[in-house]
Every structure is written in C-alpha cells, then in structure tokens.
C-alpha cells in the first residue's frame, strides 16, 4: 500500500495551469496588459515631470483660464477611462470566450494532463 504523502498528486489547478489553453490565455493577457500599463505609467510620469520642471509650459493658457497643465491633468482621467473601456471590450471579445471554454472543460472533467483544449 502506497502512502498518499509519498507521491503527491497533481491538483486540478496545477493541471489547468500546465494546459496549453491556459498558457495561451495568460500569455495573451500579458501581451495586452503589460504594454498598456507601461504606456500609461510613461504618460503619468511625463505629466508629473512636466508639472514639476516645466512650469512655464504647463501654465501656458490655452483658452481663458484653461492651461496646458489642466488639460494634461484632465487627460489623465480621460486616458484612464479609455484604457478601461478598451480593456473591457478586448476582454469580452478575446479573453472571456476562451476562459469560459476552459472553465467548462474543467467543470466537466475533460481536461487531461497535457491536453490542449
């Protein structure tokens, strides 16, 4: 009789994590999220640096009391909402159908070791 502690069994989560479908899902997520995050962080730090070191530029009046700095600040909010909407649309169209298919395979017990969905 073998002890269950001698040979650890692979959990369902580990099997899913090893699957080609999950790896593709995770890779596709990272290819979208990491560049988008980097782009936003660059945009944010440029805004902060301009606000700190380019006072004359940021205080340039565009119209009435509206300055370049104010427009850039509002642009931070706008870009946050745009990124959120773009991500939600992308996830709904590209990620969610694949994740749903993977979930169904897991729940139905159809995911075997090394099997690609």
Tab-separated table of C-alpha atoms in Angstrom:
chain	number	residue	atom	x	y	z
A	1	UNK	CA	0.000	0.000	0.000
A	2	UNK	CA	1.445	3.342	-1.008
A	3	UNK	CA	1.177	6.350	1.212
A	4	UNK	CA	-0.509	9.347	-0.415
A	5	UNK	CA	2.242	11.551	1.003
A	6	UNK	CA	4.941	9.650	-0.899
A	7	UNK	CA	3.609	10.552	-4.339
A	8	UNK	CA	1.921	13.943	-4.373
A	9	UNK	CA	-0.942	14.027	-6.819
A	10	UNK	CA	-1.295	16.845	-9.250
A	11	UNK	CA	-4.196	19.101	-8.331
A	12	UNK	CA	-6.818	20.209	-10.822
A	13	UNK	CA	-5.421	23.721	-10.641
A	14	UNK	CA	-1.906	22.517	-11.474
A	15	UNK	CA	-3.218	20.502	-14.407
A	16	UNK	CA	-5.129	23.512	-15.721
A	17	UNK	CA	-2.142	25.767	-15.196
A	18	UNK	CA	0.004	23.402	-17.296
A	19	UNK	CA	-2.519	23.212	-20.129
A	20	UNK	CA	-1.729	24.842	-23.450
A	21	UNK	CA	-5.037	26.708	-23.422
A	22	UNK	CA	-4.381	28.313	-20.030
A	23	UNK	CA	-0.833	29.238	-21.050
A	24	UNK	CA	-2.169	30.883	-24.218
A	25	UNK	CA	-4.825	32.723	-22.217
A	26	UNK	CA	-2.254	34.017	-19.743
A	27	UNK	CA	0.191	34.958	-22.490
A	28	UNK	CA	-2.464	36.868	-24.431
A	29	UNK	CA	-3.445	38.701	-21.220
A	30	UNK	CA	0.145	39.688	-20.514
A	31	UNK	CA	0.763	40.847	-24.099
A	32	UNK	CA	-2.148	43.251	-23.707
A	33	UNK	CA	-1.830	44.396	-20.104
A	34	UNK	CA	1.920	44.934	-19.719
A	35	UNK	CA	2.354	47.292	-22.696
A	36	UNK	CA	-0.831	49.163	-21.784
A	37	UNK	CA	0.373	49.576	-18.203
A	38	UNK	CA	3.807	50.733	-19.353
A	39	UNK	CA	2.239	53.246	-21.735
A	40	UNK	CA	0.013	54.676	-19.014
A	41	UNK	CA	2.868	54.878	-16.499
A	42	UNK	CA	5.043	56.751	-19.013
A	43	UNK	CA	2.157	59.139	-19.701
A	44	UNK	CA	1.630	59.646	-15.961
A	45	UNK	CA	5.312	60.266	-15.166
A	46	UNK	CA	5.670	62.666	-18.101
A	47	UNK	CA	2.752	64.619	-16.662
A	48	UNK	CA	4.316	64.675	-13.179
A	49	UNK	CA	7.737	65.664	-14.509
A	50	UNK	CA	6.285	68.407	-16.682
A	51	UNK	CA	4.286	69.707	-13.728
A	52	UNK	CA	7.437	69.800	-11.603
A	53	UNK	CA	10.042	71.023	-14.106
A	54	UNK	CA	8.182	72.808	-16.918
A	55	UNK	CA	6.137	75.378	-15.032
A	56	UNK	CA	6.104	77.854	-17.910
A	57	UNK	CA	4.862	75.263	-20.383
A	58	UNK	CA	2.236	73.827	-18.042
A	59	UNK	CA	0.950	77.296	-17.114
A	60	UNK	CA	0.515	78.313	-20.752
A	61	UNK	CA	-3.056	79.486	-21.205
A	62	UNK	CA	-4.945	77.747	-23.966
A	63	UNK	CA	-8.307	79.413	-23.577
A	64	UNK	CA	-9.378	81.734	-20.762
A	65	UNK	CA	-8.110	80.204	-17.505
A	66	UNK	CA	-7.616	76.780	-19.091
A	67	UNK	CA	-3.913	75.866	-19.080
A	68	UNK	CA	-1.886	73.106	-20.702
A	69	UNK	CA	-1.385	71.593	-17.230
A	70	UNK	CA	-5.115	71.462	-16.606
A	71	UNK	CA	-5.711	69.802	-19.975
A	72	UNK	CA	-2.970	67.252	-19.286
A	73	UNK	CA	-4.464	66.593	-15.846
A	74	UNK	CA	-7.906	66.040	-17.322
A	75	UNK	CA	-6.234	63.863	-19.939
A	76	UNK	CA	-5.094	61.572	-17.124
A	77	UNK	CA	-8.720	60.921	-16.185
A	78	UNK	CA	-9.809	60.535	-19.791
A	79	UNK	CA	-6.999	58.095	-20.576
A	80	UNK	CA	-7.888	56.017	-17.512
A	81	UNK	CA	-11.478	55.644	-18.709
A	82	UNK	CA	-10.377	54.949	-22.290
A	83	UNK	CA	-7.954	52.243	-21.161
A	84	UNK	CA	-10.687	50.699	-19.025
A	85	UNK	CA	-13.161	50.665	-21.915
A	86	UNK	CA	-10.578	49.271	-24.347
A	87	UNK	CA	-9.626	46.539	-21.879
A	88	UNK	CA	-13.257	45.629	-21.161
A	89	UNK	CA	-14.034	45.337	-24.868
A	90	UNK	CA	-10.863	43.356	-25.525
A	91	UNK	CA	-11.511	41.013	-22.589
A	92	UNK	CA	-15.148	40.477	-23.599
A	93	UNK	CA	-14.180	39.614	-27.175
A	94	UNK	CA	-10.839	37.836	-26.776
A	95	UNK	CA	-10.353	36.519	-23.252
A	96	UNK	CA	-13.756	35.734	-21.825
A	97	UNK	CA	-14.846	33.229	-24.514
A	98	UNK	CA	-11.594	31.272	-24.102
A	99	UNK	CA	-11.804	31.441	-20.300
A	100	UNK	CA	-15.420	30.245	-20.439
A	101	UNK	CA	-14.436	27.304	-22.653
A	102	UNK	CA	-11.608	26.436	-20.271
A	103	UNK	CA	-13.971	26.675	-17.282
A	104	UNK	CA	-16.456	24.311	-18.959
A	105	UNK	CA	-13.697	21.779	-19.658
A	106	UNK	CA	-12.549	21.971	-16.050
A	107	UNK	CA	-16.044	21.574	-14.624
A	108	UNK	CA	-16.859	18.709	-16.992
A	109	UNK	CA	-13.589	16.964	-16.098
A	110	UNK	CA	-12.450	16.954	-19.715
A	111	UNK	CA	-9.033	18.447	-19.072
A	112	UNK	CA	-6.379	15.727	-19.107
A	113	UNK	CA	-2.694	16.202	-18.392
A	114	UNK	CA	-1.016	17.887	-21.336
A	115	UNK	CA	-4.232	18.118	-23.313
A	116	UNK	CA	-4.719	21.251	-25.375
A	117	UNK	CA	-8.263	22.487	-25.488
